């Protein structure tokens, strides 16, 4: 569990680096130094996105690094997902074996709904553990809540973070925490609005789209008037259900 | 919901700034710039702690800023807590009214079990909203999981974050998520070990104490052999219960 210093990317080492929600100044100093000194930057890009959000966040830090953009399939298919990341892992391991330092950049945090987890899973069989490192990053829910200003958790509060995929699961979660954070809202917003409306919770639900990504940011203080147009995949809903407080 | 640029702390503005888990290089660029350019740094310190952890994380960024350390009562008493933070809020509002820029630094993220939430609550009545800003920071569970390397959430996984105060609540949470993160473990570790042992979950529970704080860091990959000595308040247990996966 010992770690090397993080002041520069070391030859033969791989780093999964969270660059935060998108704003270049929400990158940590550690992430910035690793990106600045890496030989190779691997930047995954969703097949649905025009640009790599992670790359945009660190563009000012790029000089002579080799940048490899990899477009991953935005499909719920484990076979394709594993095949894709297996190939990327092979590339990373090969570059490290040749003595290069490799940084995979990822939007948000590498361990929270991140492509890094797939890559790390595939790398585990190809590189020794001591050469693989992870740098945390600010996740979207933190960026969103910072704009709204309400505590996510205080005292005995429970926070639940989950995707907004299954409304039955969301309904259950509403009973089990003080703050519910939903990721990947996108096309499920109408169903979510219906559920929250039936529970009288529309005024407790805040919506952020592309928080801290500079362009196309939306912040809605509640969902009593839901957005007219469709919100994207990068949308977060934060529902403040109450406070548990000290007993 | 518009924000001013964050390249420097502005006169008359207040910033609640998360400085991350403790390592100086896990501070974001935004936090670093605000700390560097603030007139006044307010650094809360627990009455049980020798030093302000937040101050240690940004010590290299301090030059001529006035640093005000405030020792808060480490007691579960809402009256005392509100009185203390009301006084700190008065001080911050007064300095801002006089045209100074004020940064309150806090370990971790300002909205996750943080003193900032108390201060922000009290400030709301004393300053206009447009002058109050929040900067997110890396929280302890992100620092801890980065060292262990397992995904916190992937695909349909649910993550629950809560304090380890009440073992009946912890037991319920074990059934309701794929990853359970417990904060404030400290003296409840023996009770937690008993609960997890009875459920056969000791080998799925990782423990981090003072993650990324430089001194006294402990990382245990499982709890089958619990730590011999008492762990502190700044301890995080991450229990990996399974994966939900795509349907």
XYZ file of C-alpha atoms in Angstrom:
494
model
C 0.000 0.000 0.000
C 2.983 2.351 -0.116
C 2.853 4.948 -2.830
C 5.577 6.700 -4.771
C 5.665 10.493 -4.664
C 3.161 12.033 -7.042
C 5.174 15.075 -8.065
C 5.831 13.537 -11.458
C 4.714 10.551 -13.503
C 7.334 7.797 -13.202
C 8.628 5.653 -16.083
C 6.833 2.325 -16.226
C 3.995 3.481 -13.997
C 0.303 3.772 -14.825
C -1.998 6.335 -13.244
C -5.789 6.466 -13.399
C -6.371 10.147 -12.763
C -9.675 11.822 -11.964
C -9.695 15.337 -13.403
C -12.910 16.454 -11.728
C -16.212 17.557 -13.257
C -14.784 19.534 -16.168
C -13.586 22.953 -15.026
C -9.804 23.130 -15.464
C -9.377 24.678 -12.013
C -11.212 21.817 -10.275
C -8.278 19.548 -11.143
C -6.125 18.710 -8.113
C -2.473 19.691 -7.980
C -1.570 15.985 -7.983
C -3.576 15.299 -11.120
C -2.157 18.389 -12.819
C 1.453 17.401 -12.113
C 0.923 13.847 -13.346
C -0.759 15.036 -16.544
C 1.978 17.607 -17.119
C 4.805 15.086 -16.767
C 3.313 11.961 -18.369
C 4.756 10.572 -21.581
C 1.378 9.294 -22.704
C -2.137 10.559 -21.942
C -4.966 8.108 -22.630
C -8.271 9.942 -22.982
C -11.414 7.866 -23.378
C -14.302 9.474 -25.164
C -17.869 8.272 -25.283
C -19.120 7.373 -28.749
C -21.984 9.796 -28.059
C -19.816 12.761 -27.076
C -18.275 15.203 -29.502
C -15.171 15.783 -27.399
C -13.400 14.141 -24.512
C -14.575 16.079 -21.470
C -11.542 14.867 -19.542
C -9.211 16.163 -22.222
C -10.929 19.562 -22.216
C -10.350 19.831 -18.461
C -6.580 19.398 -18.821
C -5.985 20.960 -22.244
C -3.944 23.824 -20.738
C -1.568 21.269 -19.211
C -0.689 19.560 -22.481
C 2.609 20.263 -24.231
C 4.623 17.370 -25.668
C 2.715 14.441 -24.185
C 1.442 11.911 -26.678
C -2.366 11.980 -26.466
C -4.236 8.826 -27.396
C -7.999 9.266 -27.684
C -10.030 6.087 -27.496
C -13.708 6.075 -28.341
C -15.603 3.560 -26.253
C -18.945 2.006 -27.093
C -21.792 3.697 -25.171
C -23.700 0.420 -24.943
C -24.854 -1.735 -22.070
C -22.942 -4.739 -23.364
C -20.441 -6.355 -21.016
C -18.731 -8.310 -23.782
C -18.034 -5.251 -25.922
C -17.083 -3.213 -22.873
C -14.541 -5.786 -21.697
C -13.101 -6.264 -25.170
C -12.638 -2.533 -25.615
C -10.978 -1.962 -22.250
C -8.866 -5.085 -22.624
C -7.377 -3.557 -25.749
C -6.763 -0.217 -24.024
C -5.182 -2.046 -21.072
C -2.870 -3.890 -23.463
C -1.772 -0.576 -24.953
C -1.136 0.958 -21.511
C 0.785 -2.088 -20.245
C 2.882 -2.150 -23.393
C 3.834 1.521 -23.092
C 4.698 1.058 -19.414
C 6.797 -2.029 -20.229
C 8.726 0.149 -22.679
C 9.532 2.568 -19.859
C 6.956 5.244 -20.532
C 4.684 6.827 -17.957
C 0.998 6.547 -18.793
C -1.857 8.622 -17.377
C -5.452 7.727 -18.131
C -7.582 10.788 -17.529
C -11.205 10.435 -16.578
C -13.929 12.944 -15.834
C -14.970 12.976 -12.167
C -13.504 10.347 -9.851
C -11.918 7.158 -11.266
C -13.877 4.902 -8.917
C -17.357 6.468 -9.206
C -19.205 5.256 -12.343
C -16.005 5.675 -14.317
C -14.400 4.031 -17.309
C -11.238 3.789 -15.189
C -12.735 0.904 -13.251
C -12.979 -1.192 -16.419
C -9.436 -0.310 -17.406
C -8.069 -1.009 -13.923
C -9.851 -4.363 -13.906
C -8.182 -5.380 -17.148
C -4.785 -3.972 -16.197
C -4.646 -5.999 -12.981
C -3.653 -9.111 -14.932
C -1.109 -7.322 -17.078
C 0.926 -5.146 -14.706
C 2.128 -5.566 -11.153
C 0.031 -3.805 -8.545
C 2.872 -1.581 -7.354
C 3.011 0.157 -10.725
C -0.689 1.077 -10.799
C -1.962 4.183 -9.021
C -5.245 6.006 -8.667
C -5.784 9.719 -8.079
C -9.235 10.753 -6.838
C -11.169 13.584 -8.461
C -14.157 15.785 -7.662
C -17.311 13.944 -8.728
C -20.287 15.617 -10.418
C -22.515 15.485 -7.328
C -19.945 17.497 -5.406
C -19.741 20.114 -8.144
C -23.522 20.308 -8.368
C -24.128 20.572 -4.627
C -21.483 23.286 -4.328
C -23.576 25.409 -6.633
C -26.786 24.811 -4.720
C -25.247 25.211 -1.282
C -27.169 22.672 0.800
C -25.305 20.171 2.961
C -25.262 16.718 1.423
C -24.779 15.139 4.838
C -24.625 16.451 8.370
C -24.585 14.670 11.737
C -26.328 11.279 11.259
C -27.508 11.788 7.667
C -27.246 9.024 5.103
C -26.435 9.784 1.477
C -27.363 7.384 -1.321
C -25.776 7.658 -4.737
C -27.257 5.583 -7.570
C -28.218 5.776 -11.234
C -31.751 6.885 -12.121
C -32.335 3.779 -14.189
C -35.079 1.941 -12.326
C -37.895 4.024 -10.781
C -38.863 1.220 -8.383
C -35.328 1.289 -6.992
C -35.433 5.082 -6.813
C -38.762 4.934 -4.960
C -37.274 2.503 -2.424
C -34.218 4.678 -1.941
C -36.404 7.711 -1.121
C -37.320 5.936 2.123
C -33.785 5.008 3.073
C -31.657 8.115 3.165
C -31.706 11.821 3.917
C -30.097 12.828 0.618
C -30.534 10.913 -2.611
C -28.197 11.638 -5.506
C -29.186 10.301 -8.909
C -26.719 10.044 -11.775
C -27.337 9.387 -15.459
C -30.768 11.017 -15.316
C -31.069 12.007 -18.985
C -34.072 10.371 -20.643
C -35.515 9.164 -17.313
C -36.292 12.691 -16.172
C -40.016 12.538 -17.081
C -40.460 9.272 -15.148
C -38.529 10.723 -12.226
C -40.639 13.884 -12.231
C -43.770 11.730 -12.176
C -42.495 9.722 -9.206
C -41.375 12.786 -7.245
C -44.609 14.597 -8.057
C -46.665 11.704 -6.658
C -44.626 11.877 -3.452
C -44.799 15.665 -3.154
C -41.039 15.925 -3.499
C -40.606 18.098 -6.590
C -39.656 21.105 -4.491
C -36.921 19.125 -2.743
C -35.205 17.967 -5.925
C -32.461 20.002 -7.550
C -31.171 19.327 -11.051
C -27.743 20.090 -12.483
C -26.671 19.372 -16.060
C -23.024 19.524 -17.056
C -22.123 21.178 -13.760
C -18.765 22.968 -14.008
C -18.357 22.072 -17.677
C -18.539 25.670 -18.836
C -20.925 25.156 -21.724
C -24.556 24.122 -21.513
C -24.659 24.234 -17.724
C -28.137 24.103 -16.210
C -28.951 24.504 -12.520
C -32.564 24.142 -11.416
C -33.328 24.769 -7.746
C -36.339 22.486 -7.908
C -38.326 20.370 -10.343
C -41.732 22.013 -9.920
C -41.162 23.375 -13.439
C -39.139 20.650 -15.151
C -36.864 21.619 -18.044
C -38.715 21.925 -21.346
C -36.082 20.195 -23.425
C -34.424 16.858 -22.838
C -31.523 16.885 -20.398
C -28.361 14.982 -21.226
C -26.759 11.919 -19.735
C -24.466 14.123 -17.632
C -27.302 15.226 -15.374
C -27.489 14.922 -11.630
C -30.565 15.183 -9.432
C -30.083 15.788 -5.717
C -33.125 15.184 -3.517
C -33.004 16.573 0.011
C -35.402 14.401 1.974
C -34.659 15.612 5.478
C -32.130 15.600 8.280
C -31.514 12.785 10.710
C -29.651 14.866 13.280
C -28.030 13.723 16.483
C -30.188 11.423 18.582
C -26.638 30.807 -9.749
C -23.949 32.691 -11.674
C -20.517 32.550 -10.167
C -17.644 35.015 -10.277
C -14.313 33.773 -11.637
C -12.391 31.798 -9.061
C -8.898 32.890 -10.032
C -8.676 35.088 -6.955
C -10.644 35.760 -3.796
C -12.736 38.908 -4.280
C -13.180 41.717 -1.712
C -16.382 41.285 0.253
C -16.833 37.657 -0.787
C -16.879 34.566 1.409
C -15.699 31.146 0.226
C -16.203 27.798 1.963
C -13.331 25.834 0.477
C -12.773 22.093 0.704
C -9.051 21.363 0.783
C -9.368 17.592 0.388
C -8.317 14.802 2.744
C -5.068 16.324 3.953
C -2.311 15.868 1.366
C -1.282 19.307 0.053
C -1.334 18.030 -3.530
C -4.928 16.830 -3.298
C -6.042 20.469 -3.087
C -7.695 21.681 -6.302
C -6.231 24.547 -8.299
C -9.345 26.594 -7.494
C -8.956 26.053 -3.771
C -5.237 26.814 -3.933
C -5.773 30.112 -5.758
C -8.479 31.234 -3.350
C -6.363 30.378 -0.319
C -3.345 32.134 -1.824
C -5.222 35.352 -2.533
C -7.570 35.605 0.449
C -7.171 38.371 2.994
C -8.428 36.197 5.814
C -8.266 32.405 6.274
C -10.631 30.952 8.858
C -9.458 27.527 9.986
C -11.701 25.588 12.330
C -10.027 23.053 14.582
C -11.689 20.342 16.599
C -11.219 20.670 20.338
C -9.878 17.096 20.223
C -7.280 17.688 17.503
C -3.793 19.029 18.092
C -3.636 20.878 14.790
C -6.009 22.064 12.126
C -5.806 19.378 9.429
C -7.161 21.836 6.900
C -4.455 24.341 7.755
C -1.757 21.692 7.377
C -3.021 20.890 3.879
C -2.568 24.491 2.701
C 0.381 25.596 4.829
C 2.644 25.961 1.777
C 0.148 28.423 0.281
C 0.196 30.835 3.210
C 2.143 34.069 3.046
C 0.600 37.290 4.329
C -2.983 36.117 4.825
C -4.388 36.642 8.303
C -5.094 33.192 9.731
C -7.831 32.888 12.340
C -8.002 29.516 14.051
C -11.255 28.738 15.791
C -11.572 25.761 18.087
C -15.040 24.263 17.949
C -16.653 22.082 20.609
C -16.484 18.383 19.670
C -19.827 17.735 21.329
C -23.186 16.505 20.090
C -24.949 19.608 21.329
C -26.946 21.620 18.798
C -27.168 24.682 21.042
C -23.420 24.958 21.563
C -22.749 24.126 17.906
C -25.059 26.864 16.663
C -23.747 29.419 19.126
C -20.161 28.713 18.110
C -20.818 28.913 14.372
C -23.035 31.951 14.770
C -20.065 33.755 16.289
C -17.737 32.621 13.478
C -20.338 33.681 10.906
C -20.512 37.122 12.533
C -16.762 37.464 12.240
C -16.771 36.398 8.564
C -19.664 38.700 7.650
C -17.977 41.604 9.430
C -14.697 41.111 7.582
C -16.520 40.856 4.261
C -18.522 43.989 5.032
C -15.206 45.773 5.576
C -14.128 44.746 2.066
C -11.929 41.799 2.895
C -12.049 38.407 1.172
C -12.602 35.523 3.558
C -11.879 31.834 2.928
C -12.993 29.207 5.394
C -10.932 26.084 4.808
C -12.301 22.689 5.686
C -10.889 19.199 5.412
C -12.611 17.077 2.748
C -15.673 18.520 1.023
C -17.607 21.466 2.555
C -20.969 19.727 2.149
C -20.100 16.207 3.384
C -20.135 15.997 7.198
C -18.364 19.318 7.375
C -18.240 22.251 9.726
C -18.781 24.459 6.665
C -22.441 23.488 6.597
C -22.975 24.990 10.043
C -21.134 28.137 9.076
C -23.010 28.472 5.772
C -26.292 28.018 7.618
C -25.503 30.882 9.961
C -24.065 33.109 7.236
C -27.214 32.883 5.125
C -28.953 35.423 7.351
C -25.986 37.783 7.492
C -24.713 38.073 3.907
C -26.387 38.142 0.538
C -26.314 34.855 -1.337
C -24.357 36.222 -4.288
C -21.354 36.853 -2.057
C -21.168 33.295 -0.701
C -19.396 30.551 -2.668
C -18.534 26.909 -2.131
C -15.602 25.000 -3.587
C -15.841 21.205 -3.485
C -12.984 19.051 -2.189
C -11.920 15.406 -2.297
C -13.666 13.575 0.546
C -11.995 10.919 2.728
C -13.832 8.009 1.119
C -12.425 8.985 -2.257
C -8.894 9.170 -0.885
C -9.313 5.812 0.872
C -10.785 3.997 -2.109
C -8.049 5.326 -4.379
C -5.542 3.508 -2.220
C -7.487 0.240 -2.259
C -8.327 0.370 -5.955
C -11.820 -1.142 -6.065
C -14.609 0.644 -7.890
C -17.000 2.353 -5.489
C -19.780 2.201 -8.068
C -20.106 0.775 -11.552
C -23.129 0.311 -13.832
C -26.231 0.058 -11.585
C -24.440 0.009 -8.215
C -25.754 1.983 -5.276
C -23.388 3.628 -2.811
C -24.478 4.503 0.719
C -22.465 6.922 2.843
C -23.352 7.212 6.530
C -21.796 7.483 9.988
C -21.066 4.268 11.885
C -23.031 5.459 14.882
C -25.962 3.067 15.086
C -25.291 -0.622 14.318
C -28.977 -1.315 13.628
C -28.868 1.333 10.892
C -25.607 -0.081 9.563
C -27.135 -3.577 9.486
C -30.108 -2.261 7.487
C -27.826 -0.445 5.069
C -25.907 -3.665 4.335
C -29.035 -4.927 2.563
C -29.616 -1.774 0.543
C -26.513 -0.986 -1.458
C -23.573 -2.509 -3.266
C -20.977 -0.372 -1.499
C -21.359 0.927 2.039
C -19.062 3.677 3.245
C -18.959 4.348 6.972
C -17.494 7.541 8.412
C -16.630 8.400 12.009
C -15.868 4.775 12.832
C -13.452 5.342 15.745
C -14.752 3.777 18.961
C -17.507 1.841 17.153
C -15.017 -0.397 15.391
C -15.436 -3.349 17.802
C -19.234 -3.275 17.412
C -18.852 -2.998 13.652
C -16.429 -5.931 13.549
C -18.927 -7.985 15.535
C -21.747 -7.142 13.129
C -19.695 -7.803 10.018
C -18.316 -11.026 11.495
C -21.833 -12.320 12.148
C -22.703 -11.593 8.492
C -19.509 -13.129 7.110
C -18.442 -9.765 5.693
C -15.120 -9.121 7.422
C -13.182 -9.981 4.268
C -15.181 -7.446 2.254
C -14.538 -4.528 4.577
C -11.544 -2.249 4.115
C -10.396 0.243 6.741
C -8.497 3.474 6.224
C -7.419 5.815 8.995
C -6.179 9.313 8.242
C -5.976 8.502 4.523
C -3.674 10.950 2.731
C -2.828 12.793 5.933
C 0.837 11.814 5.857
C 1.181 10.779 9.471
C -0.478 7.844 11.172
C -2.033 6.501 7.987
C -3.422 2.975 8.246
C -4.800 0.934 5.340
C -6.233 -2.497 6.093
C -7.399 -4.566 3.121
C -9.898 -6.414 5.281
C -11.079 -6.662 8.869
C -10.422 -10.374 9.457
C -7.617 -9.199 11.750
C -8.915 -5.937 13.192
C -6.415 -3.326 14.343
C -5.029 -3.997 17.811
C -5.195 -0.411 18.977
C -8.118 1.987 18.854
C -8.625 3.769 15.559
C -9.385 7.461 15.512
C -12.449 9.441 14.549
C -10.984 10.060 11.080
C -11.486 6.436 10.043
C -13.397 5.167 7.055
C -14.660 1.645 6.448
C -15.634 0.676 2.897
C -17.665 -2.513 2.544
C -17.932 -4.015 -0.933
C -21.139 -6.035 -0.863
C -21.421 -6.895 -4.543
C -22.200 -5.535 -7.970
C -25.605 -4.798 -9.406
C -24.551 -4.740 -13.041
C -26.636 -3.928 -16.071
C -29.960 -5.728 -16.162
